[in-house]
Structure formats: C-alpha cells, structure tokens
C-alpha cells in the first residue's frame, strides 16, 4: 500500500487488549463460541423473538461460511432473556450480562427506525462494541424486503463487530465523480447495476422522477437515489447491499472500489473488506474447512436477581484514613447505588476470612441501614485474599447453593502475604468479580480476577481529597439493561480545603433524572457547614442532612422529583487547619418510560507497554440516541497522584471517527508506569446540547429495486422527527468512572515519542479556479499540541497518489502555519502545475510532521473537480453510471483558458 500502510505503532494498537464486548467471543477451530445475544428487559415477552433469533443465526452461519470461503461459522450461541420474562426452565446465567452482550435486542428510543447497526468507534480492524437489533426487525417480515434476509444482515453486522470493517455506502455522499469523469453511485463493487431517480413522497404516496444535476458539484441533487437492479450478475458486496439475492461475498482486491467515498476506504486506507478480514487474528489462526459445519448450538439462559457480596480488606494497612474512605464509599453504595430487590452480604478478610452479614434483601431504608451498620470499624492482621474469596462464595451459595451470575466486590490495598492460589477457583465459579485496587501496593492479581470473570477493574487513589474510591463503588451498577433503575452519578468532586475556606460547586439536574436524589458530603476530621440551594431558591443546611459522624458522612435526600435546573452547594471548613472535603450527587430516572442521559467511558486498552498511544472514549447518549455538543472532560490519575486532564472531542479528527455521533475521544500519551484510574465529567448546556441520529455502522435501507426495467419502491423509511431531536435536553451534569488500566514501560527504553495523528477528514473543493482544502488539525504528538508543518501533495491520478504519496506533486505550504490540535484548518491556493478547466479532477492527500521529523500516516484522499453539466436537465438515468457530457461554447472555453493563465501566473499563496 506504499505510504498508506499503517505505521508500527498502530499495528501494536491493533493487537493490544481493547475494552470491547466482542473480546469475550472465542474462536474454537473454525467455530465461534460464547456469542451472547441479550434481550432488553423493556421488550415484552414473546417466544417468537427466540425463534426468530435462532433462525437468523442458523441462516447467518451458512452465509458466513460461504462468504469467508469455508473459514468460519457460528458454533455456540447463548440467548440471555430478561428477568421480566416468565421462567420456562431456562438455564441460570453465569458471567453473562446485558451490558456485556455482543448482540442486544431492544426498542429504539423515540422510534427512530429499525435499522440494524453495530456500534463501532475504533481503528480499522478493531472489534466493535455491540450489534443492536429491534424486535420489529426480527418479527416483521416486511423488513426482509427492505434489508434482505436476516441471516445476511447479521453477517453484515458481524463483519463490523468482529473484524472492524466499515460500510461501503455513504448516505451523505451517495454519488462521486470517478477517474473517467463520470458520476458514480458510491458502492462496492462497481459491477452492481441499477438506475437513478428522484424519490418524491406526498403523505403515503411516493413516485420516482428524473434526477437533476447540481451545477456546483456536477452530481445528482440530494433527493436522487440509486435503485439497484433486483437481478444482478455480481456476488459483491455484503458490506454494501446484503439485500440483493446474488450478493454473497465481501469485496476483495479484484472487486474493491477504492475510489468510492465511503467509510471502508476512509478508515481502512482504501483496502478491501476481504483484505482486512484476511489480516485478522481469526484468519491467521485458522484454515479453510473441507466439510460442512454443524448447525449452531443454542443455550437459553435467564438473568436472575442481583446478588452481591462485599469482600473487604481489613488488614493492618487499611487502618486510619483508608478504613474511613472505605466506610464512606461502601455506605454510599449501600444507601444509594444498589437497587431495590437486590441481595447483599458482607465479608471481611485479613489473615482470615469472616462473614459479617449474610445475604440481606434490599427492600427498605431499614435494610440498607442494617448493612451499613455492619461495615468494618477496625483493621489489623495480614492480607489473605483467597480466604476472603472463599467466605464470599460461602455467603453467595446461601440462596441457591450456586455462585453463578452472583457478584463479588473485592477491595484490597496490599500484596497477598502468600501466593494467590484461588484464581482458578474464581474463574470456574461462574461469579462476576469486580476488583478495586486501593493504593499503589494492591496485589497485581486483581486485574486478572476481574477480566477473567467479566467484572470491572478499578484503581482508587490513596488520598483523602480524592473521590476515586467513591466513584469506583458508584460505577458498579446493575447490568441488566434497565437504565431507569440505575443510580446516575451527577457530581463527584473533592478538595483539600484551607482553614476557614469555602468549597463551592454547581450541579445541573435535568428532566431525565430527579428521583432518589442525594447530596452526600464527606470530611476528613470535622463536619463542615453545608449549604445546598435549589433552582427555586430553597436552601438546605446542616439540620436537613442525615449525619453518620463515625464515618464522616452527611446525606441530603431531596424528596420526590428534584427540581430541574442549577443546584448550587457550598461547604465551609470551620477548622483552623486544612482538611479534605468531598461532594457526591446521585439520582435516578424521573420517569420509568424515559431513559436518562448516561455516559460510558473506557480506555481502548486495559494494559499498555508504551509502544502505542492509548485512547480515551466516552459515549454520551439518551437511550440509543447520541448526545452531541456536550463538554466532556477526562481526568486520568496514576496511583501516585499524577493527574492528566483531557478535553474529549467529537469533531471528526483522529482518534474521533465521525463528527457529532456522541462518541467523544482523545489520545492519552502521558504514559507513566503503574496503575491509572479514569474519570469522565460531562456538562450539557441548555440550548446547545441536543440529540442526534446514529448514522454509521448500519445495514442500508433500500428505497426500492429495478425489476423488468421498472422501479419498484419499498415502503418509505420512517422519517426522523427533527422536533424530537431538537427537544431541549436542558443543562445536565454527569460523572462516571471509566475503570482502571495499567502501564508497564521498559525501564531501559527512551520515553515514548509519537508522531502527529493521521488526518481523516481532508476535504477539497474547486471554486473560482482556486483549490479550497480543509481538515481538522492534528497535534505535535497525535492530537496534542501543535504540529511543526504540513506536507500536501496532489495528482490527477488517484491510484498514483494512493500507492505513492511522495510521487505526487508538492503543494507549497510555506505560508501555512499549523494551528493547535483540534482546530479547523483551511488552505486556499492556485495550482500551478495542473491547469484548471472543464473536466479537471485533482486528488489531494496530506500529512503533518513534528519537530522530531516524525511524520503522520497519510490522510484520506480528497477530490476536487470541475465537471460542467450540460445546460439541459439529464434524462432518467439507466444502467450504472451517469455520463457527463463536456460541452460549452468557444467563448466560454476562451474565458476559462484566459482566466486559468492569469491564475497560473500568480505566485501569492492564499491561506486562512
């Protein structure tokens, strides 16, 4: 691929451990196992959903086997049913959960269509997050006429999920000018034939009219659609139109359309889908089968009541402030986070394990207080994690004699006194183990315990002004998919306060939350003066708080549904000495039928050796709809207290893939040895932050087909109600822990040095015989700082620029000074070497350089063209392409030639 190869840093990133649900899937021989499909608890019980899922996967297995040239099939599949469905002798689940399922079945929020889609936001070749199918897609057979057979649709989405490939269509750019100066539909392969037409709908009645050409772009206007022929002579491609009966394969080198302006070309450096699959670890570790694979085996499992056991370290090293911080965080979990209907037990351990509280049903405030009263108050002895684990399992078995799907929250601050020999027992238990490493001395085995059981891993900073321990407990929420039951963390802040000083803050409560709202204050030595003021002006003071003096906590419970708007708080340190104070605010959904705004965050790797940058991701959404234009900040802390703050962006510049899709990201390059914690804060602004539609990773909705020379329309796709999307979310506050991760640097190696990030949104336009280029500025080190310079090259030959960037004509950028990373760059110039005339097509690519002579990967290829359409409207277009005639008067040609000569003589460089 010449200069379009991925540099070694990104190759390392490709094989690193990534926080993705699809990593739980295993490839055994040629068959995929441990594929989990989970049904959302909000989906009404319907046995037909189970049947349709089984039929879909059976069919998909056959299609997959054929499409991968006898390489892969689906071997074992688990279907996880919600607790809200009546039990029918289903198997009890083990470590499976809705939130970690590979495929989810759930209603769309605000009824924005039933498009199957895969959530993916990482590099090409990286696994996606999950596939989302709606009940209507599974149950309504009219959907087959629109999307194609369900099995083929599932293979399309599976390729997104497992192999990290992208779509070969582009709804924003459905047509493009090809190298032979023709307007082509964006597709793969170019062998797919069809007709174009302008779809016009009035009410429920739709018709197809003749397309018109936009004179500014020489492309069909926005309402022009491509209607494929129902009967085709090509087998590619499943990532474009899986609905066509003839399409059964992925585009390969010989069939790939590298010119098409689609996400597959943009993200995968113009490689075909089959090339990406062939480079995957799945492909490299397998061979083609010589026999027909067996049908998939299905296991129906059902979620159960939530059962949790604390396993808490009370060894000598936990005494003092550590024990107090544990009490504060555990109390918040028991009083506010754990959901009603759950069961909780408490075990402590030091040199031995001790059952402190048997399983207790959370059914009232009294049951919560009973558990709080059993939290440890003393700490001494050694550290024997396995003895605590054994006692935890003993507690969990008290309800049904099993530990399957039960949870352990294990917290420790020290290294085990003897080798940890219970990891195999933990792995075989079927329990989910969440681990919290409290301080820098906590045993390294904790990460293995959580990752091997589907649990969460956290690092909590051993500092009294840190809220990281509270944040860790608050993040261990129910994973059954019912967002309206979950506790939502709105605020979490701590400060080391000077004597007689104020700690002030503001929390925005939006209309999606407000039930069970708590303001919780913790202190180091003495309770401060506390003031909380509602948007309506009501002030709450110390007398309104419930105080737990021995733990150093005070709690204000707002009755009913908390008023929407800005709540302010002020804490006054009454001491004449310094003390640390924290404020935590949690709430729940105000309406059981309206999902709250939520944020999920994680790093792209759980572990790093420093050979590749790490990426911070935060997904902000309401239901399944992205929330855009929010202010998102990540705070990363090492276990020794070194803090890095990053503003996460959703602007379309690397590492962000798509602008305004609700996925905010940033590279993390300040790598330090040891464990780190991630925390993300989100602020939504009234009138600015809004909902959006997810447009990427979806199976394409086909408006109709050409059959026997006539266009037959499918039912019109339900339109997006823009009023729904413009609903004012109001100002809101959210905070969440993104868990922990570990960096292990080679002590003998130089500190990591990274090049600028790849430009992924280069755009080009020809106007007034000038070239207008625009892109998002990368930084000196990936997306940090300011790059040293840009190298821009152009060519009239797409393949030449693609295969050998350095052979392209050099564009003079001496007058172009790079801007700060994330800024919008524009560059205007008049090309001297290429005359601009009717029929001119120029391709552009760019890369940034840093002050250490490190260069970024080459950008996407942008195209600028001057193709003048004929003066008359083009007739209805049949077959594949739209042929653009080059016409004009002699006078017009003379004017163009004269103007071009004048421009070519100009030497001034225009930039902005």
CSV table of N, CA and C in Angstrom, one decimal, residues 615-685:
chain,number,residue,atom,x,y,z
A,615,UNK,N,-6.2,5.5,23.9
A,615,UNK,CA,-7.3,6.4,23.5
A,615,UNK,C,-8.3,6.4,24.6
A,616,UNK,N,-8.8,7.5,25.0
A,616,UNK,CA,-9.9,7.7,26.0
A,616,UNK,C,-11.2,7.8,25.2
A,617,UNK,N,-12.2,7.0,25.5
A,617,UNK,CA,-13.5,7.1,24.8
A,617,UNK,C,-14.6,7.4,25.9
A,618,UNK,N,-15.6,8.2,25.5
A,618,UNK,CA,-16.7,8.5,26.3
A,618,UNK,C,-17.9,8.5,25.4
A,619,UNK,N,-18.9,7.7,25.7
A,619,UNK,CA,-20.2,7.7,24.9
A,619,UNK,C,-21.2,8.4,25.7
A,620,UNK,N,-21.8,9.5,25.2
A,620,UNK,CA,-22.9,10.2,25.8
A,620,UNK,C,-24.1,10.0,25.0
A,621,UNK,N,-25.2,9.5,25.7
A,621,UNK,CA,-26.4,9.2,24.9
A,621,UNK,C,-27.6,9.2,25.8
A,622,UNK,N,-28.8,9.3,25.2
A,622,UNK,CA,-30.0,9.1,25.9
A,622,UNK,C,-30.7,8.0,25.2
A,623,UNK,N,-30.9,6.9,25.9
A,623,UNK,CA,-31.4,5.7,25.3
A,623,UNK,C,-30.3,5.2,24.3
A,624,UNK,N,-30.7,5.1,23.0
A,624,UNK,CA,-29.7,4.8,22.0
A,624,UNK,C,-29.3,6.0,21.1
A,625,UNK,N,-29.8,7.2,21.4
A,625,UNK,CA,-29.5,8.3,20.6
A,625,UNK,C,-28.3,9.1,21.1
A,626,UNK,N,-27.4,9.4,20.3
A,626,UNK,CA,-26.2,10.2,20.7
A,626,UNK,C,-26.6,11.6,21.2
A,627,UNK,N,-25.9,12.0,22.2
A,627,UNK,CA,-26.0,13.4,22.7
A,627,UNK,C,-24.8,14.2,22.2
A,628,UNK,N,-25.0,15.2,21.5
A,628,UNK,CA,-23.9,15.9,20.9
A,628,UNK,C,-23.8,17.4,21.4
A,629,UNK,N,-22.6,18.0,21.2
A,629,UNK,CA,-22.3,19.3,21.6
A,629,UNK,C,-22.2,19.4,23.2
A,630,UNK,N,-21.8,18.4,23.8
A,630,UNK,CA,-21.6,18.4,25.3
A,630,UNK,C,-20.1,18.7,25.6
A,631,UNK,N,-19.9,19.2,26.8
A,631,UNK,CA,-18.5,19.5,27.2
A,631,UNK,C,-18.0,18.3,28.0
A,632,UNK,N,-17.1,17.5,27.5
A,632,UNK,CA,-16.6,16.2,28.1
A,632,UNK,C,-15.2,16.3,28.4
A,633,UNK,N,-14.9,16.0,29.7
A,633,UNK,CA,-13.5,16.1,30.2
A,633,UNK,C,-13.1,14.8,30.9
A,634,UNK,N,-11.9,14.3,30.5
A,634,UNK,CA,-11.4,13.1,31.2
A,634,UNK,C,-10.3,13.5,32.1
A,635,UNK,N,-10.3,12.8,33.3
A,635,UNK,CA,-9.3,13.0,34.3
A,635,UNK,C,-8.6,11.7,34.5
A,636,UNK,N,-7.3,11.6,34.2
A,636,UNK,CA,-6.6,10.3,34.4
A,636,UNK,C,-5.6,10.5,35.5
A,637,UNK,N,-5.6,9.7,36.5
A,637,UNK,CA,-4.7,9.8,37.7
A,637,UNK,C,-3.9,8.5,37.8
A,638,UNK,N,-2.6,8.7,38.1
A,638,UNK,CA,-1.8,7.5,38.5
A,638,UNK,C,-2.0,7.2,39.9
A,639,UNK,N,-1.6,6.0,40.3
A,639,UNK,CA,-1.7,5.6,41.7
A,639,UNK,C,-0.9,6.4,42.7
A,640,UNK,N,0.1,7.2,42.1
A,640,UNK,CA,0.9,8.1,42.9
A,640,UNK,C,0.4,9.5,42.9
A,641,UNK,N,-0.7,9.8,42.2
A,641,UNK,CA,-1.4,11.1,42.2
A,641,UNK,C,-1.1,12.0,41.1
A,642,UNK,N,-0.3,11.6,40.0
A,642,UNK,CA,0.0,12.4,38.9
A,642,UNK,C,-1.3,12.5,38.0
A,643,UNK,N,-1.8,13.7,37.7
A,643,UNK,CA,-3.1,13.9,37.1
A,643,UNK,C,-2.9,14.5,35.7
A,644,UNK,N,-3.7,13.9,34.7
A,644,UNK,CA,-3.7,14.4,33.4
A,644,UNK,C,-5.2,14.7,33.0
A,645,UNK,N,-5.5,15.9,32.6
A,645,UNK,CA,-6.8,16.3,32.2
A,645,UNK,C,-6.9,16.5,30.7
A,646,UNK,N,-7.9,15.9,30.1
A,646,UNK,CA,-8.0,16.0,28.6
A,646,UNK,C,-9.4,16.4,28.3
A,647,UNK,N,-9.6,17.3,27.3
A,647,UNK,CA,-10.8,17.7,26.8
A,647,UNK,C,-11.2,16.7,25.6
A,648,UNK,N,-12.2,15.9,25.8
A,648,UNK,CA,-12.6,14.9,24.8
A,648,UNK,C,-13.4,15.6,23.7
A,649,UNK,N,-13.2,15.2,22.4
A,649,UNK,CA,-13.8,15.9,21.3
A,649,UNK,C,-14.6,14.9,20.4
A,650,UNK,N,-15.6,15.5,19.8
A,650,UNK,CA,-16.5,14.8,18.9
A,650,UNK,C,-16.5,15.5,17.6
A,651,UNK,N,-15.3,15.9,17.0
A,651,UNK,CA,-15.2,16.8,15.9
A,651,UNK,C,-14.8,16.0,14.6
A,652,UNK,N,-14.6,14.7,14.6
A,652,UNK,CA,-14.3,14.0,13.4
A,652,UNK,C,-12.8,13.9,13.1
A,653,UNK,N,-11.9,14.5,13.9
A,653,UNK,CA,-10.5,14.4,13.8
A,653,UNK,C,-10.0,13.3,14.6
A,654,UNK,N,-8.9,12.5,14.1
A,654,UNK,CA,-8.4,11.4,14.8
A,654,UNK,C,-8.1,11.7,16.3
A,655,UNK,N,-8.5,10.8,17.2
A,655,UNK,CA,-9.0,9.5,17.0
A,655,UNK,C,-10.5,9.4,16.8
A,656,UNK,N,-11.2,10.5,16.8
A,656,UNK,CA,-12.6,10.5,16.6
A,656,UNK,C,-12.9,10.2,15.2
A,657,UNK,N,-13.9,9.2,14.9
A,657,UNK,CA,-14.1,8.8,13.6
A,657,UNK,C,-15.2,9.6,12.9
A,658,UNK,N,-16.2,9.9,13.6
A,658,UNK,CA,-17.4,10.6,13.0
A,658,UNK,C,-17.8,11.8,13.8
A,659,UNK,N,-17.9,12.9,13.2
A,659,UNK,CA,-18.3,14.1,13.8
A,659,UNK,C,-19.8,14.0,14.3
A,660,UNK,N,-20.0,14.5,15.5
A,660,UNK,CA,-21.3,14.5,16.1
A,660,UNK,C,-22.1,13.2,16.1
A,661,UNK,N,-21.4,12.2,16.6
A,661,UNK,CA,-22.0,10.9,16.8
A,661,UNK,C,-22.1,10.5,18.3
A,662,UNK,N,-21.8,11.4,19.2
A,662,UNK,CA,-21.9,11.2,20.6
A,662,UNK,C,-20.8,10.4,21.2
A,663,UNK,N,-19.8,10.1,20.4
A,663,UNK,CA,-18.6,9.4,20.9
A,663,UNK,C,-17.5,10.4,21.0
A,664,UNK,N,-17.1,10.8,22.2
A,664,UNK,CA,-16.0,11.7,22.4
A,664,UNK,C,-14.7,11.0,22.8
A,665,UNK,N,-13.6,11.5,22.2
A,665,UNK,CA,-12.4,10.7,22.4
A,665,UNK,C,-11.2,11.7,22.4
A,666,UNK,N,-10.0,11.1,22.8
A,666,UNK,CA,-8.7,11.8,22.7
A,666,UNK,C,-7.6,10.8,23.0
A,667,UNK,N,-6.5,11.1,22.4
A,667,UNK,CA,-5.3,10.2,22.7
A,667,UNK,C,-4.8,10.6,24.1
A,668,UNK,N,-4.3,9.5,24.8
A,668,UNK,CA,-3.6,9.7,26.1
A,668,UNK,C,-2.1,9.3,25.9
A,669,UNK,N,-1.2,10.3,26.0
A,669,UNK,CA,0.2,10.0,25.6
A,669,UNK,C,1.1,10.2,26.8
A,670,UNK,N,0.6,10.7,27.9
A,670,UNK,CA,1.4,11.0,29.1
A,670,UNK,C,1.5,9.7,29.9
A,671,UNK,N,2.2,8.7,29.3
A,671,UNK,CA,2.2,7.4,29.9
A,671,UNK,C,3.2,7.3,31.1
A,672,UNK,N,2.7,6.8,32.2
A,672,UNK,CA,3.6,6.6,33.4
A,672,UNK,C,3.5,5.2,33.9
A,673,UNK,N,4.5,4.7,34.5
A,673,UNK,CA,4.5,3.3,35.0
A,673,UNK,C,3.4,3.2,36.1
A,674,UNK,N,2.7,2.0,36.1
A,674,UNK,CA,1.8,1.7,37.2
A,674,UNK,C,0.4,1.8,36.8
A,675,UNK,N,-0.5,1.7,37.8
A,675,UNK,CA,-1.9,1.6,37.5
A,675,UNK,C,-2.5,3.1,37.5
A,676,UNK,N,-3.5,3.2,36.7
A,676,UNK,CA,-4.2,4.5,36.5
A,676,UNK,C,-5.7,4.4,36.7
A,677,UNK,N,-6.3,5.5,37.0
A,677,UNK,CA,-7.8,5.5,37.1
A,677,UNK,C,-8.3,6.5,36.1
A,678,UNK,N,-9.5,6.2,35.5
A,678,UNK,CA,-10.1,7.1,34.5
A,678,UNK,C,-11.4,7.6,35.1
A,679,UNK,N,-11.6,8.9,35.0
A,679,UNK,CA,-12.9,9.5,35.4
A,679,UNK,C,-13.3,10.5,34.3
A,680,UNK,N,-14.6,10.6,34.0
A,680,UNK,CA,-15.1,11.4,32.9
A,680,UNK,C,-16.2,12.3,33.5
A,681,UNK,N,-16.1,13.6,33.2
A,681,UNK,CA,-17.1,14.6,33.6
A,681,UNK,C,-17.8,15.1,32.4
A,682,UNK,N,-19.1,15.2,32.4
A,682,UNK,CA,-19.9,15.7,31.2
A,682,UNK,C,-20.8,16.9,31.7
A,683,UNK,N,-20.8,18.0,30.9
A,683,UNK,CA,-21.7,19.1,31.2
A,683,UNK,C,-22.4,19.4,29.9
A,684,UNK,N,-23.8,19.3,30.0
A,684,UNK,CA,-24.6,19.7,28.9
A,684,UNK,C,-25.1,21.1,29.1
A,685,UNK,N,-25.2,21.9,28.0
A,685,UNK,CA,-25.6,23.3,28.1
A,685,UNK,C,-27.0,23.5,27.5
